[in-house]
Amino acid sequence: MYDTPNSTEASVSQTHIKIAARGVQVHYGEKHALKDVDVDILDKTVTAFIGPSGCGKSTFLRCLNRMNDTVSVARVSGEILLDGEDIYDKRVDPVQLRAKVGMVFQKPNPFPKSIYDNVAYGPRIHGLTKSKAELDEIVETSLKKAALWNEVKDRLQETGTGLSGGQQQRLCIARAVATAPEVLLMDEPCSALDPIATAQVEELIDELRSTFSVVIVTHSMQQAARVSQKTAFFHLGNLVEYDATQTIFTNPKDPRTESYITGRIG
Amino acid sequence: MTDISPTPAAMPRTHGLSGSLLTESPLMKSRNAAEARFRSYGIAAIVVALLTLAIMLFTILRDGTSAFFQATLSYPVLIDGAIVDKGGKADPAEMAKVTTISYARLLGDSLIKHLADKGIAVEGMTPKEVTDMISKDAPARLRDQVLADPSLVGKTINVNAFVGGRIDGYMKGRLTRESSANDSNVTPRQLDMADKMIEAGILRSKFNWSFVTAPDASDLRPEAAGLGVALIGTLYMMFLVLIFTLPIGVAASIYLEEFAPKNWFTDLIEVNISNLAAVPSIVFGILGLAIFINFAGLPASAPLVGALVITLMTLPTIIIATRASIRAVPPSIRDAALGVGASKMQTVFHHVLPLAMPGILTGTILGLASAIGETGPLLLIGMVAFVTNYPAGPLDGGFLDPASALPVQVYSWASRSDPAFIERSSGAIIVLLILLVIMNVSAILLRRRFERRW
């Protein structure tokens, strides 16, 4: 059904499978939060996870970079392959995995440090640079990618928490981008932002697609329709339907999907 | 859930507030009254607290300030080489053989001579009565002064010598002519003489630094007793307690909060820490006596032992405060750090700890501040001993020398018979309170300094 790709390959087509999940189950203590999820996430594509609250979409997202490891009661079973390598293998260090699979959270959470240090933190701890000039360069390109450079270039030493909500979220995106991840996970990145900031971040997501595989969890179906190429609909811990965004929103196969996108459940 | 909600018009209005907004409804009235009542309880509680504090401070200041002032005789003394340096070679070893008895005679004779020169006399007063007015402490201080500077020999210097505690008490109003009638330590003629000396400007009340710096003194000369040894003991102890508790407390808290698995064993540890924080301090004193002195063989009365006992006592408090401030760091910061691929340890040390720092420091300083007033355990490990020698410097093994501590000094002075010690006890409380205020202010300043917003 899918073959193991070579991760070092420079030019990958849009059909290249970046993450393959097979039979993923998640339990939070007694609660069965995610039931038997199979998904292929493509490279250079924006994949949106939609569904009502508590449906397991964020849970699944957090499985992809093993952030669920920090929740002591969470148990994950099944198989998630990143470029053909099982990320739940005993030999995999989640810390190393998270450098490859970056994450942006629901609430903007910049470190209470300077804007520069926020962006430079990832490259520093992963030893990506050898000199200050190289680091400066990474900070600048990351901030440019996050469309924040022009607003903050004169005040890089000011604290990141002093920025507006939308700027903070873009700073968080720049911070995630700076470690040069291969996949970028976004957990409702716009839910705390106003419409203008949301539009900026959405535009940004579309640009980021050229470099990464982007997975976004969202509550807004319009947003999913606007930014994504593939959409997965989750309901009560099940992956109900996964298809091209166009198909999901115009011609859903499952009645539950149709109910949700027409606003009758959720 | 799946139904379309009816429009407002279609929903019948079954309940809600009716009537004018300009009049208070009965329910509103009782709600407002409840709020007003609660406010007045709060204000009353604060007034009671402030009043208690004010009364306490007033009593302590009223009783204690006089301890910082001491009635002092100022008069010229000729340091007679024939008495203090018989060999005339200014050899310190030779001069050290002269005892305080000779110096007492020197001081006494000089006073009598000075009084005669000034023409001050009280009828029927014997020379011994005059010399007895000088504190028994004065000769020793003069001897120390001369031994420290042998060039004084042969010169006339102006000596400031304390008068005895009774005369001092007479000047401070502690002792009256009536109450001294049955007192064998003072005669009415000495009081007359004191009045005349005050008039002539020989006897004055002076600020007394030696109350803070001098070591303790016996019941015979309360005027010479000071806090020096107790102060050094307390400072040594607090220094050691800080060094012991901060690393252990912070390491334990970080481990328990961030790394330890949550199971029955860590639950047990948690319960035990809370229990230890509630154990009466005297129990820690017995523990210290058994372990550090009887078993480990450390010397009694030593600041090191006191510090170890207080460390055991303060650690639970510091661990609880530190864990609370670590827990108060928003989880989003941990997520952010883990999300960019920081390891657990990097997350804690780069992000969590700096943010928890103000809380940790305040908790630690407040823990120390409560430990500084701890008396019970120190009594048990022998720090209540009468110590007149300063402990050595910290690098010369001073932590093992016998010392006292401020709260213990307060206790031991308060239990002595001479009323002059009561004012000194209150004076010691003032010094203790000043130390506490300094610590608490520095806690606030550190908090401000390290505080960051997120």
XYZ file of C-alpha atoms in Angstrom:
720
model
C 0.000 0.000 0.000
C 2.881 2.343 0.704
C 6.555 1.912 0.294
C 9.421 3.059 2.433
C 10.809 6.257 0.934
C 14.320 7.505 1.167
C 14.339 10.401 3.589
C 17.361 12.092 2.103
C 15.743 12.445 -1.265
C 15.756 16.124 -2.159
C 12.762 16.486 -4.402
C 9.746 14.663 -3.148
C 6.463 14.655 -4.932
C 3.254 15.684 -3.281
C 2.184 12.093 -3.089
C 5.202 11.082 -1.053
C 3.999 9.670 2.272
C 5.710 11.452 5.165
C 3.903 9.906 8.115
C 2.054 6.637 8.044
C -0.106 5.717 11.021
C -1.465 2.213 11.383
C -3.910 1.047 14.041
C -3.119 3.842 16.475
C -4.932 3.511 19.795
C -4.649 5.952 22.669
C -5.927 5.373 26.186
C -6.020 8.085 28.852
C -6.306 5.900 31.899
C -9.674 4.183 31.472
C -10.758 6.399 28.604
C -10.300 5.083 25.114
C -9.487 8.368 23.408
C -8.438 7.198 19.973
C -9.601 4.027 18.258
C -7.696 2.324 15.519
C -6.621 5.270 13.398
C -4.996 4.708 9.999
C -3.722 7.796 8.181
C -1.125 8.581 5.539
C 0.107 12.156 5.818
C 1.723 13.441 2.664
C 4.811 15.552 2.339
C 4.522 19.207 1.234
C 0.844 19.146 1.981
C -1.363 20.793 4.535
C -3.455 18.175 6.275
C -6.331 19.399 8.443
C -7.859 17.450 11.308
C -11.411 18.519 12.030
C -14.095 17.262 14.365
C -16.076 18.202 17.453
C -14.372 18.870 20.815
C -13.049 15.747 22.485
C -13.031 13.758 19.252
C -9.356 12.874 19.548
C -7.881 15.079 16.838
C -5.484 16.898 19.185
C -4.665 13.601 20.861
C -3.652 12.145 17.521
C -1.639 15.245 16.662
C 0.264 14.928 19.930
C 1.025 11.300 19.087
C 2.902 12.416 15.999
C 5.723 14.027 18.008
C 5.200 11.971 21.156
C 4.049 14.909 23.244
C 1.682 12.426 24.861
C 4.735 10.939 26.566
C 4.542 13.816 29.061
C 1.044 12.722 30.124
C 1.679 9.934 32.585
C -1.696 8.208 32.143
C -1.566 8.150 28.326
C -0.853 4.851 26.571
C -0.243 4.764 22.839
C -0.274 1.578 20.790
C -0.130 0.904 17.085
C 2.482 2.072 14.666
C 3.442 5.557 13.464
C 6.131 5.639 10.814
C 8.025 8.794 9.960
C 9.791 8.166 6.667
C 9.417 4.468 7.342
C 10.864 4.574 10.871
C 8.658 3.716 13.809
C 8.734 6.747 16.096
C 7.548 4.632 19.039
C 10.502 2.302 18.645
C 12.419 1.847 21.914
C 15.548 3.259 20.338
C 13.910 6.546 19.350
C 14.593 9.460 21.653
C 11.497 11.675 21.629
C 13.742 14.705 22.037
C 15.423 13.993 18.724
C 12.064 13.244 17.133
C 10.676 16.619 18.191
C 13.509 18.396 16.421
C 12.227 16.772 13.221
C 8.541 17.175 14.015
C 7.990 20.713 15.308
C 4.883 21.909 17.035
C 2.904 25.122 17.402
C 0.360 25.239 20.194
C -3.141 26.557 20.623
C -2.182 29.378 22.949
C 0.811 31.458 21.868
C 3.518 30.427 24.326
C 6.715 32.354 23.644
C 9.424 31.992 26.258
C 9.719 35.011 28.548
C 12.994 35.841 26.833
C 13.980 38.140 23.993
C 12.560 37.652 20.512
C 16.007 36.651 19.314
C 16.488 34.076 22.059
C 13.057 32.608 21.396
C 13.955 31.818 17.815
C 17.573 30.934 18.537
C 16.710 28.517 21.344
C 16.042 25.469 19.141
C 19.134 25.839 16.927
C 21.238 26.417 20.051
C 20.195 23.291 21.923
C 20.442 21.151 18.809
C 23.846 22.601 17.955
C 22.755 23.536 14.447
C 25.095 26.493 14.146
C 28.779 27.013 14.580
C 28.985 30.773 14.742
C 26.986 33.758 15.855
C 26.662 34.914 12.254
C 25.092 31.600 11.245
C 22.676 31.831 14.151
C 21.782 35.413 13.217
C 21.074 34.165 9.740
C 18.786 31.368 10.967
C 16.921 33.796 13.209
C 16.420 36.187 10.346
C 15.252 33.600 7.808
C 12.960 31.956 10.371
C 11.383 35.266 11.268
C 11.022 36.051 7.563
C 9.366 32.689 6.953
C 6.977 33.471 9.779
C 6.287 36.895 8.198
C 7.376 38.621 11.373
C 10.787 39.964 10.395
C 9.674 43.393 9.244
C 7.747 44.014 12.428
C 10.458 42.992 14.886
C 13.796 43.451 13.115
C 14.561 46.615 15.103
C 13.662 45.146 18.478
C 15.044 41.638 18.513
C 16.268 42.092 22.073
C 12.849 42.989 23.424
C 10.918 40.329 25.254
C 8.761 38.008 23.164
C 5.873 38.142 25.594
C 5.506 41.873 24.908
C 4.251 41.253 21.357
C 0.583 41.182 20.367
C -1.251 37.844 20.296
C -0.909 37.373 16.552
C 2.751 38.370 16.598
C 3.382 35.973 19.477
C 1.865 33.107 17.513
C 3.978 33.944 14.493
C 6.990 34.102 16.804
C 6.104 30.588 17.958
C 5.915 29.493 14.336
C 9.314 31.077 13.678
C 10.656 29.257 16.718
C 9.328 25.942 15.395
C 10.641 26.642 11.908
C 14.117 27.551 13.167
C 15.028 23.961 14.007
C 14.355 23.056 10.339
C 11.749 20.387 11.052
C 10.350 18.091 8.385
C 6.831 18.126 9.733
C 5.108 21.021 11.459
C 2.204 20.218 13.775
C -0.210 23.022 14.600
C -2.776 22.574 17.336
C -5.547 25.107 16.666
C -2.956 27.824 16.011
C -5.534 30.534 15.344
C -8.078 29.922 18.073
C -6.652 32.698 20.242
C -6.218 35.173 17.389
C -8.375 37.860 15.826
C -9.492 37.574 12.168
C -6.624 39.691 10.801
C -3.955 37.738 12.636
C -5.726 34.541 11.594
C -5.548 35.565 7.945
C -1.814 36.267 8.316
C -1.151 32.895 9.919
C -3.233 31.082 7.286
C -1.297 32.772 4.513
C 1.852 31.695 6.305
C 0.702 28.078 6.526
C 0.191 28.046 2.812
C 3.735 29.275 2.260
C 5.208 26.826 4.751
C 3.735 24.009 2.679
C 6.516 24.473 0.170
C 9.062 23.375 2.760
C 7.273 21.104 5.214
C 4.478 18.753 5.661
C 1.991 20.720 7.790
C -0.632 19.108 10.003
C -3.191 21.461 11.479
C -5.937 20.821 13.980
C -8.755 23.296 13.684
C -12.241 23.936 14.942
C -13.059 26.141 12.015
C -14.242 24.249 8.959
C -13.785 27.348 6.831
C -10.176 27.416 7.889
C -9.718 23.752 7.011
C -11.297 24.404 3.632
C -9.100 27.460 3.053
C -5.675 26.137 3.994
C -5.642 22.380 3.569
C -5.342 19.969 0.700
C -6.272 16.900 2.716
C -8.797 16.732 5.530
C -9.426 14.094 8.157
C -12.660 14.076 10.130
C -12.570 12.623 13.639
C -15.612 11.726 15.680
C -15.690 10.128 19.168
C -12.161 8.818 18.833
C -12.656 7.359 15.369
C -11.189 8.571 12.130
C -14.422 8.755 10.175
C -13.232 9.976 6.846
C -9.955 11.049 5.278
C -9.830 12.443 1.798
C -8.976 15.461 -0.313
C -10.368 18.595 1.277
C -12.417 19.302 -1.796
C -14.127 15.904 -1.567
C -14.774 16.107 2.186
C -16.507 19.452 1.912
C -18.449 18.861 -1.285
C -19.073 15.166 -1.463
C -18.566 13.424 1.886
C -19.114 9.690 1.895
C -19.970 9.223 5.549
C -23.259 10.650 6.898
C -21.495 11.723 10.104
C -19.095 13.879 8.112
C -21.959 15.431 6.263
C -23.805 16.173 9.513
C -20.740 17.829 10.926
C -19.834 20.017 8.001
C -23.413 21.128 7.606
C -23.461 22.070 11.294
C -25.885 19.495 12.594
C -23.503 17.834 15.065
C -20.678 19.278 17.033
C -28.165 19.466 20.414
C -29.147 18.846 16.894
C -32.310 20.895 17.118
C -32.423 24.384 15.849
C -33.032 26.639 18.829
C -36.300 28.570 18.792
C -36.191 32.281 18.158
C -36.433 34.537 21.245
C -39.905 35.635 20.302
C -41.162 32.098 20.312
C -39.861 31.440 23.824
C -42.394 32.426 26.487
C -40.997 34.615 29.230
C -41.579 32.466 32.314
C -39.199 34.050 34.799
C -36.783 36.924 35.201
C -36.489 40.206 36.997
C -39.436 42.481 36.754
C -39.998 45.953 38.140
C -38.045 49.157 38.017
C -34.243 49.165 38.016
C -34.357 52.233 40.261
C -35.645 50.328 43.293
C -33.684 47.596 45.003
C -35.355 44.221 44.971
C -35.515 42.401 48.345
C -33.100 39.708 47.178
C -30.666 42.323 45.937
C -30.909 44.051 49.288
C -29.929 40.941 51.203
C -27.129 40.173 48.719
C -25.725 43.666 49.217
C -26.079 43.366 52.975
C -24.159 40.081 52.926
C -21.357 41.743 51.001
C -21.264 44.706 53.389
C -21.133 42.300 56.354
C -18.289 40.360 54.838
C -16.312 43.526 54.172
C -16.692 44.651 57.760
C -15.474 41.233 59.022
C -12.426 41.588 56.840
C -11.695 45.106 58.023
C -12.193 44.035 61.634
C -9.756 41.156 61.185
C -7.131 43.462 59.727
C -7.630 46.019 62.491
C -7.176 43.324 65.134
C -4.010 42.106 63.428
C -2.557 45.605 63.112
C -3.482 46.437 66.688
C -1.738 43.316 67.982
C 1.328 44.155 65.959
C 1.304 47.742 67.195
C 0.956 46.697 70.825
C 3.728 44.148 70.464
C 6.095 46.596 68.795
C 5.235 49.301 71.306
C 5.974 47.065 74.314
C 9.187 45.755 72.871
C 10.426 49.181 71.850
C 9.405 50.702 75.191
C 11.243 48.001 77.159
C 14.085 47.413 74.766
C 15.367 50.730 73.430
C 16.979 51.567 76.773
C 19.215 48.503 76.347
C 21.050 50.362 73.600
C 21.953 53.177 75.999
C 24.213 52.772 78.969
C 25.117 55.169 81.775
C 28.775 55.955 81.248
C 31.355 57.767 83.361
C 33.773 59.946 81.430
C 36.858 61.143 83.249
C 40.603 61.389 82.682
C 42.843 58.583 83.807
C 46.618 58.685 83.933
C 47.879 55.334 82.690
C 50.556 55.052 85.332
C 53.552 53.128 84.117
C 54.411 52.221 87.715
C 51.221 50.155 87.876
C 50.645 48.751 84.404
C 54.215 48.379 83.196
C 56.467 47.782 86.159
C 59.439 46.787 84.051
C 59.068 49.927 81.956
C 60.100 48.006 78.830
C 56.706 48.201 77.116
C 56.991 44.430 76.705
C 53.477 43.089 75.982
C 54.197 39.708 77.601
C 55.390 41.461 80.711
C 52.431 43.864 80.723
C 49.945 41.033 80.302
C 50.908 39.837 83.777
C 49.218 42.835 85.319
C 45.706 41.774 86.301
C 42.472 43.685 86.169
C 42.723 44.255 89.932
C 45.501 46.776 89.351
C 43.500 48.435 86.607
C 40.457 48.589 88.911
C 42.573 50.415 91.446
C 43.841 52.758 88.746
C 40.300 53.549 87.600
C 38.994 53.951 91.158
C 41.823 56.197 92.322
C 41.519 58.347 89.213
C 37.779 58.758 89.772
C 38.251 59.775 93.399
C 40.948 62.217 92.368
C 38.809 63.653 89.590
C 35.842 64.095 91.938
C 38.097 65.841 94.461
C 39.401 68.144 91.745
C 35.867 69.052 90.756
C 34.871 69.477 94.365
C 32.094 66.890 94.188
C 31.527 65.078 97.423
C 28.754 63.384 99.327
C 28.872 63.469 103.064
C 29.787 60.195 104.714
C 30.595 58.421 101.476
C 33.579 56.063 101.711
C 36.090 55.785 98.857
C 34.993 52.172 98.420
C 31.426 53.306 97.824
C 32.722 55.619 95.109
C 34.844 52.972 93.383
C 32.044 50.395 93.634
C 29.995 52.601 91.341
C 32.293 51.685 88.461
C 31.256 48.570 86.572
C 33.311 45.439 87.223
C 33.643 45.323 83.469
C 35.502 48.624 83.113
C 38.956 47.449 84.331
C 39.018 44.617 81.818
C 38.170 46.955 78.958
C 40.853 49.427 80.020
C 43.370 46.589 80.284
C 42.516 45.397 76.790
C 42.845 48.935 75.498
C 46.271 49.425 77.055
C 47.553 46.006 75.957
C 46.431 46.733 72.424
C 48.227 50.060 72.408
C 51.196 50.128 74.850
C 52.052 53.671 73.787
C 49.249 54.858 76.053
C 51.427 54.199 79.085
C 52.331 57.407 80.834
C 49.647 59.384 79.090
C 46.413 60.744 80.466
C 43.502 59.414 78.496
C 39.810 60.080 78.745
C 38.116 56.863 79.848
C 34.503 55.977 79.224
C 33.599 53.463 81.897
C 30.163 52.004 82.514
C 28.683 52.511 85.944
C 27.200 49.527 87.700
C 23.814 48.179 86.666
C 22.058 49.624 89.729
C 23.086 53.210 88.995
C 22.193 52.664 85.344
C 18.794 51.414 86.462
C 18.438 54.468 88.704
C 19.052 56.736 85.702
C 16.581 54.771 83.551
C 13.941 54.871 86.273
C 14.048 51.129 86.840
C 15.278 51.645 90.374
C 14.032 54.277 92.797
C 15.306 55.416 96.177
C 12.445 53.518 97.820
C 13.024 50.277 95.988
C 16.746 50.466 96.649
C 16.289 50.729 100.399
C 16.642 46.978 100.866
C 19.164 46.523 98.072
C 22.589 45.588 99.381
C 24.213 46.435 96.048
C 23.585 50.146 96.216
C 23.592 52.790 98.954
C 21.605 56.051 99.098
C 24.904 57.921 99.098
C 25.845 56.384 95.774
C 22.559 57.626 94.337
C 23.281 61.110 95.693
C 26.689 60.934 94.118
C 25.173 59.813 90.813
C 22.868 62.860 90.854
C 25.855 65.134 91.399
C 27.919 63.420 88.733
C 25.099 63.877 86.230
C 24.976 67.541 87.156
C 28.734 67.871 86.658
C 28.550 66.089 83.300
C 30.732 63.188 84.366
C 27.910 60.637 84.200
C 25.947 60.487 80.973
C 23.774 58.036 79.116
C 25.537 57.071 75.914
C 24.686 54.912 72.926
C 26.156 51.529 73.628
C 27.497 49.649 70.611
C 28.915 46.974 72.834
C 25.381 45.790 73.498
C 25.425 44.452 69.940
C 29.083 43.463 69.777
C 30.156 42.335 73.259
C 29.811 38.771 74.488
C 27.427 37.781 77.245
C 28.318 38.686 80.839
C 27.512 37.222 84.224
C 24.808 38.293 86.672
C 27.364 40.480 88.450
C 27.693 42.939 85.583
C 24.555 43.070 83.454
C 25.717 46.425 82.068
C 28.473 44.640 80.142
C 26.366 41.905 78.635
C 26.071 42.015 74.849
C 24.744 40.095 71.910
C 28.010 39.607 70.024
C 28.363 35.851 70.407
C 24.672 35.229 69.865
C 24.663 37.397 66.753
C 27.682 35.631 65.275
C 26.160 32.264 66.184
C 22.904 33.149 64.469
C 24.653 34.474 61.357
C 26.864 31.369 61.135
C 23.840 29.151 61.506
C 21.780 30.972 58.912
C 24.670 30.887 56.465
C 25.073 27.144 56.923
C 21.324 26.530 56.804
C 21.147 28.418 53.519
C 24.022 26.384 52.089
C 22.468 23.105 53.214
C 18.825 23.713 52.426
C 18.906 25.485 49.087
C 20.609 22.770 47.012
C 18.926 19.861 48.791
C 15.524 21.521 48.807
C 15.638 22.637 45.190
C 16.999 19.321 43.921
C 14.380 17.351 45.851
C 11.575 19.602 44.649
C 12.623 19.495 41.012
C 12.958 15.745 41.099
C 9.614 15.195 42.817
C 7.790 17.698 40.655
C 9.276 17.051 37.240
C 10.932 13.660 37.099
C 9.522 11.329 39.731
C 6.899 8.852 38.564
C 3.530 9.273 40.220
C 2.980 6.130 42.261
C 2.255 5.037 45.826
C 5.876 5.529 46.820
C 6.092 9.178 45.729
C 2.686 9.731 47.336
C 4.143 8.356 50.544
C 7.121 10.707 50.268
C 4.790 13.620 49.701
C 2.699 12.805 52.770
C 5.865 12.429 54.812
C 7.218 15.795 53.726
C 3.979 17.469 54.757
C 4.088 15.620 58.069
C 7.698 16.592 58.711
C 6.792 20.242 58.180
C 4.306 19.906 61.019
C 6.580 18.100 63.488
C 7.215 20.255 66.601
C 10.676 21.772 66.501
C 11.661 20.389 69.897
C 11.470 16.905 68.393
C 14.093 17.908 65.860
C 16.185 19.110 68.798
C 16.071 15.659 70.386
C 16.866 14.102 67.031
C 19.854 16.426 66.633
C 21.055 15.659 70.134
C 20.854 11.930 69.489
C 22.331 11.874 66.001
C 24.741 14.769 65.660
C 26.062 15.023 69.197
C 25.704 11.595 70.805
C 26.173 9.447 67.709
C 28.290 11.515 65.308
C 30.245 13.114 68.147
C 29.998 16.715 66.972
C 30.611 19.280 69.729
C 27.648 20.605 71.654
C 26.709 24.295 71.377
C 28.297 24.494 67.923
C 26.645 26.542 65.150
C 27.222 23.602 62.783
C 25.037 21.313 64.867
C 22.426 24.043 65.273
C 22.461 24.574 61.514
C 22.047 20.849 60.813
C 19.074 20.624 63.150
C 17.470 23.741 61.709
C 18.156 22.436 58.200
C 16.212 19.277 58.963
C 13.447 21.429 60.330
C 13.343 23.954 57.471
C 13.780 21.561 54.550
C 10.149 20.402 54.400
C 8.938 24.010 54.387
C 11.361 24.934 51.616
C 10.506 21.848 49.572
C 6.799 22.622 49.835
C 7.318 26.273 48.824
C 9.650 25.340 45.965
C 7.309 22.679 44.622
C 4.442 25.152 44.727
C 6.389 27.705 42.706
C 7.567 25.072 40.209
C 3.976 23.937 39.808
C 2.932 27.555 39.257
C 5.013 27.782 36.062
C 2.443 27.468 33.265
C 2.530 24.096 31.508
C 2.505 25.927 28.167
C 6.139 26.893 28.783
C 7.091 23.236 29.270
C 5.158 22.318 26.123
C 6.919 25.062 24.201
C 10.346 23.866 25.254
C 9.592 20.180 24.671
C 7.980 21.117 21.359
C 11.215 22.561 19.971
C 13.059 19.470 21.109
C 14.500 20.467 24.472
C 15.238 17.554 26.767
C 13.460 17.267 30.100
C 16.507 18.589 31.893
C 16.928 21.520 29.494
C 13.260 22.338 29.878
C 13.614 22.441 33.649
C 16.870 24.338 33.836
C 16.403 26.766 30.942
C 12.739 27.589 31.423
C 11.004 26.243 34.500
C 13.645 27.061 37.081
C 14.230 30.704 36.047
C 10.498 31.298 36.159
C 10.146 29.574 39.519
C 13.180 31.395 40.942
C 11.356 34.294 42.633
C 9.052 31.848 44.365
C 11.901 29.580 45.391
C 13.936 32.457 46.806
C 11.011 33.941 48.681
C 10.095 30.536 50.057
C 13.655 29.902 51.146
C 14.094 33.279 52.799
C 10.764 33.017 54.574
C 11.761 29.522 55.702
C 15.034 30.924 57.041
C 13.187 33.803 58.672
C 11.035 31.413 60.624
C 14.085 29.286 61.445
C 16.036 32.263 62.776
C 13.602 32.603 65.679
C 13.718 28.917 66.537
C 14.667 28.337 70.181
C 13.474 24.890 71.232
C 15.862 22.645 69.315
C 18.827 24.912 70.118
C 18.175 24.560 73.853
C 18.480 20.805 73.494
C 21.775 20.860 71.641
C 23.341 23.132 74.217
C 23.349 26.488 72.486
C 21.869 28.013 75.629
C 25.302 27.790 77.267
C 26.914 30.880 78.757
C 29.531 31.721 76.145
C 31.879 34.664 76.621
C 34.396 33.887 73.889
C 33.705 34.768 70.290
C 33.750 31.789 67.951
C 36.665 31.816 65.520
C 36.357 32.973 61.937
C 34.435 30.706 59.555
C 37.645 29.416 57.997
C 39.310 28.711 61.344
C 36.747 26.172 62.450
C 34.419 28.767 63.912
C 31.419 26.649 62.971
C 32.493 24.138 65.606
C 33.195 26.666 68.390
C 30.603 27.108 71.079
C 28.201 29.949 70.370
C 24.770 31.085 71.293
C 21.895 32.293 69.150
C 19.695 35.365 69.327
C 16.401 33.729 70.372
C 18.213 31.593 72.922
C 19.911 34.713 74.276
C 16.509 36.331 74.646
C 15.326 33.287 76.547
C 18.338 33.061 78.823
C 18.367 36.789 79.669
C 14.654 36.766 80.350
C 15.163 34.037 82.910
C 17.924 35.800 84.864
C 17.221 37.425 88.199
C 18.721 40.906 87.759
C 16.052 43.232 86.311
C 18.742 44.840 84.153
C 18.614 41.724 81.980
C 14.929 42.217 81.214
C 15.615 45.356 79.166
C 18.487 43.554 77.448
C 16.153 40.720 76.600
C 13.812 43.174 74.889
C 16.793 44.824 73.227
C 17.830 41.436 71.834
C 14.315 41.008 70.468
C 14.705 44.340 68.665
C 17.930 43.129 67.043
C 16.222 39.870 66.087
C 13.297 41.757 64.582
C 15.641 44.004 62.624
C 17.327 40.900 61.175
C 13.919 39.497 60.275
C 12.858 42.709 58.592
C 16.096 42.741 56.592
C 15.463 39.164 55.448
C 11.860 39.792 54.523
C 12.685 42.979 52.654
C 15.385 41.166 50.714
C 12.831 38.466 49.894
C 10.564 41.106 48.419
C 13.413 42.781 46.546
C 14.625 39.471 45.107
C 11.097 38.668 44.028
C 10.841 42.013 42.210
C 14.263 41.583 40.683
C 13.584 38.132 39.230
C 9.925 38.498 38.461
C 9.037 38.046 34.816
C 5.753 37.988 33.055
C 4.550 35.347 30.682
